[in-house]
CSV table of C-alpha atoms and ligand atoms in Angstrom, one decimal:
chain,number,residue,atom,x,y,z
A,1348,UNK,CA,124.0,163.7,53.4
A,1349,UNK,CA,120.8,161.6,53.6
A,1350,UNK,CA,117.7,163.5,54.6
A,1351,UNK,CA,117.6,164.2,58.3
A,1352,UNK,CA,114.8,163.0,60.5
A,1353,UNK,CA,112.3,165.7,61.7
A,1354,UNK,CA,113.6,165.7,65.2
A,1355,UNK,CA,117.2,166.5,64.0
A,1356,UNK,CA,115.8,169.1,61.5
A,1357,UNK,CA,114.1,170.8,64.4
A,1358,UNK,CA,117.4,171.3,66.2
A,1359,UNK,CA,119.6,172.0,63.1
A,1360,UNK,CA,117.4,173.9,60.6
A,1361,UNK,CA,118.1,177.6,60.0
A,1362,UNK,CA,121.3,177.7,62.0
A,1363,UNK,CA,123.5,178.9,59.1
A,1364,UNK,CA,126.8,180.1,60.5
A,1365,UNK,CA,126.7,183.4,58.5
A,1366,UNK,CA,123.4,184.2,60.4
A,1367,UNK,CA,124.3,182.9,63.8
A,1368,UNK,CA,128.0,183.8,63.9
A,1369,UNK,CA,128.3,180.8,66.3
A,1370,UNK,CA,125.6,181.9,68.7
A,1371,UNK,CA,123.4,178.8,69.2
A,1372,UNK,CA,120.0,180.6,69.0
A,1373,UNK,CA,120.4,183.4,66.3
A,1374,UNK,CA,120.5,186.8,67.9
A,1375,UNK,CA,117.6,189.4,67.5
A,1376,UNK,CA,118.5,191.5,64.5
A,1377,UNK,CA,116.3,194.6,64.7
A,1378,UNK,CA,116.4,196.9,61.7
A,1379,UNK,CA,114.5,199.3,59.6
A,1380,UNK,CA,117.2,201.1,57.7
A,1381,UNK,CA,120.2,199.2,56.4
A,1382,UNK,CA,123.0,201.3,55.0
A,1383,UNK,CA,124.7,200.7,51.6
A,1384,UNK,CA,128.2,201.7,50.7
A,1385,UNK,CA,127.1,203.4,47.5
A,1386,UNK,CA,124.2,204.0,45.1
A,1387,UNK,CA,125.6,201.1,43.0
A,1388,UNK,CA,125.4,198.7,46.0
A,1389,UNK,CA,121.9,200.0,46.8
A,1390,UNK,CA,120.8,199.3,43.2
A,1391,UNK,CA,122.5,195.9,43.2
A,1392,UNK,CA,120.4,194.9,46.2
A,1393,UNK,CA,117.2,195.1,44.1
A,1394,UNK,CA,114.9,193.3,43.9
A,1395,UNK,CA,115.4,192.2,47.5
A,1396,UNK,CA,116.4,188.5,47.9
A,1397,UNK,CA,116.3,186.4,51.0
A,1398,UNK,CA,119.6,186.4,52.8
A,1399,UNK,CA,120.7,189.8,51.5
A,1400,UNK,CA,120.1,192.8,53.9
A,1401,UNK,CA,118.0,195.3,52.1
A,1402,UNK,CA,115.3,197.0,54.3
A,1403,UNK,CA,113.8,195.8,57.6
A,1404,UNK,CA,110.5,194.8,56.0
A,1405,UNK,CA,112.4,192.3,53.9
A,1406,UNK,CA,113.9,190.5,56.8
A,1407,UNK,CA,117.1,190.2,58.9
A,1408,UNK,CA,119.0,187.0,59.8
A,1409,UNK,CA,116.6,186.2,62.7
A,1410,UNK,CA,113.6,186.2,60.3
A,1411,UNK,CA,115.5,184.2,57.7
A,1412,UNK,CA,116.6,181.6,60.2
A,1413,UNK,CA,113.0,180.9,61.2
A,1414,UNK,CA,111.8,180.9,57.6
A,1415,UNK,CA,114.6,178.5,56.6
A,1416,UNK,CA,113.8,176.2,59.5
A,1417,UNK,CA,110.1,176.1,58.8
A,1418,UNK,CA,110.8,175.4,55.1
A,1419,UNK,CA,113.1,172.5,56.0
A,1420,UNK,CA,110.3,170.9,58.0
A,1421,UNK,CA,108.1,170.7,54.9
A,1422,UNK,CA,109.8,168.5,52.3
A,1423,UNK,CA,109.1,169.8,48.8
A,1424,UNK,CA,108.6,173.4,50.0
A,1425,UNK,CA,110.5,176.3,48.4
A,1426,UNK,CA,110.2,179.0,51.0
A,1427,UNK,CA,108.4,180.5,54.0
A,1428,UNK,CA,107.2,184.0,54.8
A,1429,UNK,CA,106.2,185.5,58.2
A,1430,UNK,CA,103.2,187.5,59.2
A,1431,UNK,CA,102.2,189.3,62.4
A,1432,UNK,CA,99.7,186.6,63.4
A,1433,UNK,CA,98.2,183.4,62.2
A,1434,UNK,CA,95.1,185.2,60.9
A,1435,UNK,CA,97.3,187.6,58.9
A,1436,UNK,CA,99.1,184.5,57.4
A,1437,UNK,CA,95.7,183.1,56.3
A,1438,UNK,CA,94.8,186.5,54.7
A,1439,UNK,CA,98.3,186.8,53.1
A,1440,UNK,CA,98.1,183.4,51.6
A,1441,UNK,CA,94.5,183.8,50.2
A,1442,UNK,CA,95.1,187.3,48.8
A,1443,UNK,CA,98.2,186.0,47.0
A,1444,UNK,CA,96.2,183.5,44.9
A,1445,UNK,CA,92.7,185.0,44.5
A,1446,UNK,CA,91.3,187.8,42.4
A,1447,UNK,CA,87.9,189.3,41.6
A,1448,UNK,CA,85.5,186.8,40.0
A,1449,UNK,CA,87.2,183.8,41.5
A,1450,UNK,CA,85.5,181.2,43.7
A,1451,UNK,CA,87.1,179.7,46.8
A,1452,UNK,CA,86.2,176.3,48.2
A,1453,UNK,CA,86.5,176.7,52.0
A,1454,UNK,CA,86.1,173.9,54.5
A,1455,UNK,CA,83.1,174.3,56.8
A,1456,UNK,CA,85.2,173.7,59.9
A,1457,UNK,CA,87.6,176.6,59.2
A,1458,UNK,CA,88.7,178.8,62.1
A,1459,UNK,CA,86.1,181.5,62.8
A,1460,UNK,CA,88.2,184.6,61.6
A,1461,UNK,CA,89.1,182.6,58.4
A,1462,UNK,CA,85.4,182.4,57.7
A,1463,UNK,CA,85.0,186.1,58.5
A,1464,UNK,CA,87.7,187.0,56.1
A,1465,UNK,CA,85.8,185.1,53.3
A,1466,UNK,CA,82.4,186.5,54.3
A,1467,UNK,CA,83.6,190.2,54.5
A,1468,UNK,CA,86.8,191.3,52.8
A,1469,UNK,CA,87.1,188.6,50.1
A,1470,UNK,CA,83.4,189.1,49.4
A,1471,UNK,CA,83.9,192.9,49.1
A,1472,UNK,CA,86.6,192.3,46.5
A,1473,UNK,CA,84.4,190.0,44.5
A,1474,UNK,CA,85.6,186.6,45.6
A,1475,UNK,CA,82.8,184.1,46.2
A,1476,UNK,CA,83.2,181.5,48.9
A,1477,UNK,CA,81.6,178.1,48.9
A,1478,UNK,CA,81.8,176.1,52.1
A,1479,UNK,CA,82.2,172.4,51.8
A,1480,UNK,CA,81.8,169.4,54.1
A,1481,UNK,CA,85.2,168.5,55.8
A,1482,UNK,CA,84.5,164.9,55.1
A,1483,UNK,CA,84.0,165.4,51.3
A,1484,UNK,CA,87.3,163.7,50.2
A,1485,UNK,CA,87.4,163.1,46.4
A,1486,UNK,CA,83.9,164.4,46.2
A,1487,UNK,CA,85.5,167.9,46.1
A,1488,UNK,CA,85.8,167.3,42.3
A,1489,UNK,CA,82.1,167.7,41.9
A,1490,UNK,CA,82.2,171.2,43.5
A,1491,UNK,CA,84.9,172.5,41.2
A,1492,UNK,CA,83.4,174.9,38.6
A,1493,UNK,CA,84.7,177.3,35.9
A,1494,UNK,CA,85.5,180.0,38.4
A,1495,UNK,CA,87.0,177.9,41.2
A,1496,UNK,CA,90.5,179.0,41.9
A,1497,UNK,CA,91.5,177.5,45.2
A,1498,UNK,CA,90.6,174.9,47.9
A,1499,UNK,CA,91.3,175.7,51.5
A,1500,UNK,CA,91.6,172.9,54.1
A,1501,UNK,CA,92.0,172.9,57.9
A,1502,UNK,CA,92.6,169.4,59.3
A,1503,UNK,CA,91.5,168.5,61.9
A,1504,UNK,CA,88.8,171.1,61.9
A,1505,UNK,CA,88.3,173.9,64.4
A,1506,UNK,CA,86.3,172.9,67.5
A,1507,UNK,CA,85.1,169.5,66.0
A,1508,UNK,CA,88.3,167.9,64.8
A,1509,UNK,CA,87.2,166.2,61.6
A,1510,UNK,CA,90.1,164.8,59.7
A,1511,UNK,CA,90.2,165.7,56.0
A,1512,UNK,CA,91.5,163.4,53.2
A,1513,UNK,CA,94.1,166.0,52.2
A,1514,UNK,CA,95.9,163.9,49.6
A,1515,UNK,CA,92.6,163.1,47.8
A,1516,UNK,CA,91.4,166.7,47.9
A,1517,UNK,CA,94.8,167.9,46.6
A,1518,UNK,CA,94.9,165.4,43.8
A,1519,UNK,CA,91.4,166.4,42.7
A,1520,UNK,CA,92.2,170.1,42.9
A,1521,UNK,CA,95.5,169.6,41.0
A,1522,UNK,CA,93.8,167.8,38.3
A,1523,UNK,CA,91.7,171.0,37.6
A,1524,UNK,CA,94.7,173.3,38.1
A,1525,UNK,CA,93.6,174.8,41.4
A,1526,UNK,CA,95.8,176.1,44.2
A,1527,UNK,CA,95.5,174.2,47.5
A,1528,UNK,CA,96.0,175.8,51.0
A,1529,UNK,CA,95.8,174.3,54.5
A,1530,UNK,CA,95.8,175.7,58.0
A,1531,UNK,CA,98.2,173.2,59.5
A,1532,UNK,CA,98.4,174.8,63.0
A,1533,UNK,CA,97.0,171.8,65.0
A,1534,UNK,CA,99.5,169.2,63.7
A,1535,UNK,CA,102.4,171.5,62.9
A,1536,UNK,CA,104.8,170.2,60.2
A,1537,UNK,CA,106.2,167.8,62.8
A,1538,UNK,CA,103.0,165.7,62.8
A,1539,UNK,CA,101.7,166.4,59.3
A,1540,UNK,CA,103.8,167.0,56.2
A,1541,UNK,CA,101.3,169.0,54.3
A,1542,UNK,CA,103.4,169.9,51.2
A,1543,UNK,CA,104.3,166.3,50.7
A,1544,UNK,CA,100.5,165.6,50.8
A,1545,UNK,CA,100.0,167.9,47.9
A,1546,UNK,CA,99.4,171.3,49.5
A,1547,UNK,CA,100.8,174.5,47.8
A,1548,UNK,CA,100.5,177.0,50.7
A,1549,UNK,CA,100.7,175.7,54.2
A,1550,UNK,CA,99.8,178.1,57.0
A,1551,UNK,CA,100.8,178.0,60.6
A,1552,UNK,CA,99.7,180.2,63.5
A,1553,UNK,CA,103.2,180.1,65.2
A,1554,UNK,CA,101.3,181.8,68.1
A,1555,UNK,CA,100.3,178.2,69.2
A,1556,UNK,CA,102.7,175.2,69.3
A,1557,UNK,CA,105.7,176.7,67.5
A,1558,UNK,CA,106.1,179.5,70.1
A,1559,UNK,CA,104.7,177.1,72.7
A,1560,UNK,CA,104.8,179.5,75.7
A,1561,UNK,CA,101.7,181.7,75.1
A,1562,UNK,CA,103.8,184.8,74.7
A,1563,UNK,CA,103.9,185.7,71.0
A,1564,UNK,CA,101.7,186.5,68.0
A,1565,UNK,CA,103.2,185.2,64.7
A,1566,UNK,CA,102.1,183.5,61.5
A,1567,UNK,CA,103.9,181.7,58.7
A,1568,UNK,CA,103.1,180.5,55.2
A,1569,UNK,CA,105.3,177.9,53.6
A,1570,UNK,CA,105.0,177.7,49.8
A,1571,UNK,CA,105.9,175.4,46.9
A,1572,UNK,CA,107.9,176.8,44.0
A,1573,UNK,CA,104.7,177.2,41.9
A,1574,UNK,CA,103.2,179.8,44.2
A,1575,UNK,CA,106.3,181.2,46.0
A,1576,UNK,CA,106.6,184.2,43.8
A,1577,UNK,CA,102.9,185.2,44.1
A,1578,UNK,CA,103.1,184.9,47.9
A,1579,UNK,CA,106.2,187.0,48.2
A,1580,UNK,CA,105.0,189.8,45.8
A,1581,UNK,CA,101.7,190.0,47.7
A,1582,UNK,CA,103.4,190.0,51.1
A,1583,UNK,CA,105.6,192.8,50.0
A,1584,UNK,CA,103.0,195.1,48.6
A,1585,UNK,CA,100.7,194.5,51.6
A,1586,UNK,CA,103.7,195.4,53.8
A,1587,UNK,CA,103.4,192.2,55.9
A,1588,UNK,CA,106.3,191.3,58.1
A,1589,UNK,CA,107.0,190.1,61.6
A,1590,UNK,CA,109.1,191.5,64.4
A,1591,UNK,CA,112.5,189.9,65.0
A,1592,UNK,CA,111.7,189.4,68.7
A,1593,UNK,CA,108.7,187.2,67.7
A,1594,UNK,CA,110.9,185.3,65.2
A,1595,UNK,CA,113.5,184.8,67.9
A,1596,UNK,CA,110.9,183.5,70.4
A,1597,UNK,CA,109.5,181.2,67.7
A,1598,UNK,CA,113.0,179.8,66.9
A,1599,UNK,CA,113.5,179.1,70.6
A,1600,UNK,CA,110.2,177.4,70.8
A,1601,UNK,CA,110.7,175.4,67.7
A,1602,UNK,CA,113.8,173.6,69.0
A,1603,UNK,CA,111.7,171.9,71.7
A,1604,UNK,CA,108.6,171.3,69.6
A,1605,UNK,CA,109.1,167.5,69.5
A,1606,UNK,CA,109.4,166.9,73.2
A,1607,UNK,CA,106.5,169.3,74.0
A,1608,UNK,CA,104.2,167.8,71.4
A,1609,UNK,CA,104.9,164.3,72.6
A,1610,UNK,CA,103.9,165.3,76.1
A,1611,UNK,CA,100.8,167.2,74.9
A,1612,UNK,CA,99.8,164.1,72.9
A,1613,UNK,CA,100.3,161.7,75.8
A,1614,UNK,CA,98.4,163.9,78.3
A,1615,UNK,CA,95.7,164.7,75.7
A,1616,UNK,CA,95.0,161.0,74.9
A,1617,UNK,CA,95.0,160.1,78.6
A,1618,UNK,CA,92.5,162.9,79.5
A,1619,UNK,CA,90.4,162.1,76.4
A,1620,UNK,CA,90.2,158.3,77.2
A,1621,UNK,CA,89.2,159.2,80.8
A,1622,UNK,CA,86.5,161.5,79.5
A,1623,UNK,CA,85.2,158.7,77.2
A,1624,UNK,CA,84.4,156.7,80.3
A,1625,UNK,CA,82.3,159.3,82.0
A,1626,UNK,CA,78.5,159.3,81.9
A,1627,UNK,CA,78.4,163.1,81.8
A,1628,UNK,CA,80.2,163.0,78.5
A,1629,UNK,CA,78.2,162.3,75.3
A,1630,UNK,CA,81.1,162.1,73.0
A,1631,UNK,CA,84.8,162.9,72.8
A,1632,UNK,CA,86.1,164.5,69.5
A,1633,UNK,CA,89.7,163.4,69.3
A,1634,UNK,CA,91.1,161.8,66.1
A,1635,UNK,CA,93.8,160.0,68.1
A,1636,UNK,CA,91.1,157.8,69.8
A,1637,UNK,CA,90.3,154.5,68.1
A,1638,UNK,CA,86.6,155.1,68.0
A,1639,UNK,CA,86.8,158.5,66.4
A,1640,UNK,CA,85.4,158.6,62.8
A,1641,UNK,CA,88.6,160.4,61.7
A,1642,UNK,CA,91.0,157.9,63.3
A,1643,UNK,CA,91.8,155.8,60.2
A,1644,UNK,CA,92.8,158.9,58.1
A,1645,UNK,CA,94.6,160.4,61.1
A,1646,UNK,CA,96.6,157.2,61.5
A,1647,UNK,CA,97.4,157.1,57.8
A,1648,UNK,CA,98.5,160.7,57.4
A,1649,UNK,CA,99.7,162.0,60.8
A,1650,UNK,CA,102.6,161.0,63.0
A,1651,UNK,CA,101.0,162.3,66.2
A,1652,UNK,CA,98.2,164.1,67.9
A,1653,UNK,CA,98.5,167.3,69.8
A,1654,UNK,CA,96.7,168.5,73.0
A,1655,UNK,CA,93.7,170.2,71.5
A,1656,UNK,CA,90.3,168.4,71.3
A,1657,UNK,CA,86.7,168.8,72.3
A,1658,UNK,CA,84.0,166.8,74.1
A,1659,UNK,CA,80.2,167.0,74.1
A,1660,UNK,CA,78.4,167.2,77.4
A,1661,UNK,CA,75.3,165.2,78.3
A,1662,UNK,CA,73.9,168.4,79.7
A,1663,UNK,CA,72.7,171.9,78.8
A,1664,UNK,CA,74.7,175.1,78.2
A,1665,UNK,CA,74.2,176.3,81.8
A,1666,UNK,CA,75.9,173.1,83.1
A,1667,UNK,CA,78.7,173.7,80.6
A,1668,UNK,CA,79.3,177.1,82.0
A,1669,UNK,CA,79.3,175.7,85.6
A,1670,UNK,CA,81.8,173.1,84.6
A,1671,UNK,CA,84.2,175.5,82.9
A,1672,UNK,CA,83.9,178.1,85.7
A,1673,UNK,CA,84.7,175.3,88.3
A,1674,UNK,CA,88.0,174.2,86.7
A,1675,UNK,CA,91.2,175.3,88.4
A,1676,UNK,CA,94.0,174.0,86.2
A,1677,UNK,CA,92.3,174.8,82.9
A,1678,UNK,CA,92.4,178.5,82.3
A,1679,UNK,CA,89.6,180.2,80.4
A,1680,UNK,CA,91.2,182.0,77.5
A,1681,UNK,CA,91.6,182.3,73.7
A,1682,UNK,CA,94.3,180.5,71.8
A,1683,UNK,CA,96.2,177.3,72.7
A,1684,UNK,CA,99.5,175.6,72.1
A,1685,UNK,CA,101.3,177.0,75.2
A,1686,UNK,CA,102.5,174.8,78.0
A,1687,UNK,CA,99.4,175.4,80.1
A,1688,UNK,CA,96.0,173.8,79.9
A,1689,UNK,CA,93.0,175.9,78.7
A,1690,UNK,CA,89.3,175.5,78.3
A,1691,UNK,CA,86.6,177.3,76.2
A,1692,UNK,CA,83.0,176.7,75.3
A,1693,UNK,CA,83.1,175.7,71.7
A,1694,UNK,CA,80.2,176.7,69.4
A,1695,UNK,CA,81.0,175.8,65.8
A,1696,UNK,CA,80.0,178.2,63.1
A,1697,UNK,CA,78.7,176.0,60.2
A,1698,UNK,CA,76.7,176.7,57.1
A,1699,UNK,CA,77.3,173.7,54.8
A,1700,UNK,CA,76.9,170.9,57.5
A,1701,UNK,CA,75.1,170.7,60.8
A,1702,UNK,CA,76.3,167.7,62.7
A,1703,UNK,CA,74.7,166.9,66.1
A,1704,UNK,CA,77.3,166.0,68.7
A,1705,UNK,CA,74.8,165.2,71.4
A,1706,UNK,CA,75.3,168.2,73.6
A,1707,UNK,CA,77.2,171.5,74.0
A,1708,UNK,CA,80.9,171.3,73.2
A,1709,UNK,CA,83.8,172.0,75.5
A,1710,UNK,CA,87.2,172.5,73.9
A,1711,UNK,CA,90.3,171.6,76.0
A,1712,UNK,CA,93.9,172.4,75.4
A,1713,UNK,CA,95.7,169.8,77.4
A,1714,UNK,CA,99.0,171.3,78.6
A,1715,UNK,CA,102.2,169.9,80.1
A,1716,UNK,CA,101.0,169.5,83.7
A,1717,UNK,CA,100.7,166.0,85.2
A,1718,UNK,CA,97.7,164.3,83.4
A,1719,UNK,CA,96.4,162.9,86.7
A,1720,UNK,CA,96.1,166.4,88.2
A,1721,UNK,CA,94.2,167.5,85.1
A,1722,UNK,CA,91.9,164.5,85.4
A,1723,UNK,CA,91.3,165.3,89.1
A,1724,UNK,CA,90.4,168.9,88.1
A,1725,UNK,CA,87.9,167.7,85.5
A,1726,UNK,CA,86.4,165.1,87.9
A,1727,UNK,CA,85.8,167.8,90.5
A,1728,UNK,CA,84.2,170.0,87.8
A,1729,UNK,CA,82.0,167.3,86.4
A,1730,UNK,CA,80.8,166.5,89.9
A,1731,UNK,CA,79.2,170.0,89.9
A,1732,UNK,CA,76.9,169.4,87.0
B,1945,LIG,C1,93.4,176.8,63.6
B,1945,LIG,C2,93.8,178.2,63.9
B,1945,LIG,N1,94.3,178.9,62.8
B,1945,LIG,C3,94.7,180.2,62.9
B,1945,LIG,C4,94.5,180.9,64.1
B,1945,LIG,C5,94.9,182.3,64.2
B,1945,LIG,O1,96.1,182.6,64.8
B,1945,LIG,P1,96.4,184.0,65.5
B,1945,LIG,O2,95.7,183.9,66.8
B,1945,LIG,O3,97.9,184.0,65.6
B,1945,LIG,O4,95.9,185.0,64.6
B,1945,LIG,C6,94.0,180.2,65.2
B,1945,LIG,C7,93.9,180.9,66.5
B,1945,LIG,O5,93.3,180.4,67.5
B,1945,LIG,C8,93.6,178.9,65.1
B,1945,LIG,O6,93.1,178.2,66.1
């Protein structure tokens, strides 16, 4: 059969009959102990392999179905493993490829807890982190030294949405034998095929768009053959796994990812364009807008934009607080990717670069409400500045 389109893959992937037994969404298989018929059968099940019941930590059909589906969405990938949160997935991926004495090149726009992991735990274990400009592109080659082991990307970047030249960075890293990792949570594999772009370890906080309903914590790492074994061995000794209920919720969310993301995109672009026309707004940071510096790369590499972006206010921090507090349809809360709109003050943590966006940043997650209602809410909020 010819390769299926991503929309079809979203519906079909992971639904192997031996796992679903005909049930459309695979059932929740909860297990710690799994009984063997004999000592010989127990021995034969080692080492544990995906698809063979062994022990709860090594998965049940609910977990395997989700892993299978996420792998199918990244052409060129060999396997996926689950973690209890997106942050745990970042840690699981990095710990599988780094060791004492190594240097990690980390994008300056990485998610805050990813930076903290580098600056605390990895540092404690003798791994040095060097932060780099998200717009570095092929220039990454000049930062690669004797001890550099891996390059970590996040595109677009947290809070400020710079688009990285992922294929160029991966090519430069590969030429020097480095491992490449990306946090692909914003785009999901539906809008950015990270493994095809050259990434070895692609990380998702399934907590966001894969779940899509703001009711689960889950992470995933999808790996190429070259790093799959290291990822799995590290996951196993660290005891990382996810609950089958979370995997089941994520599978349920995954099936509607395409229609949800299209609406997030449409609403997000509409709200962003409206904000661009407001005098209270200094700048809108959204790679899907024609005037955004990352637009050309986004258009080349991505097949869509999601609902998360920021804007800079032509006002001070106190005004930003007044605006956020005044909004009614945008809830104030951490995370994003659920069906509902959210807002937070965004204060990027940077050390390698210090861009000036013209005012304090507000990050919006544009949900599935009617865009005109969201615009009316923002208009009322901006009128209070
Ligand atoms: C880009 C990005 N990566 C990873 C995470 C972490 O995911 P989790 O909250 O599931 O730990 C987040 C959470 O906000 C995020 O925004």
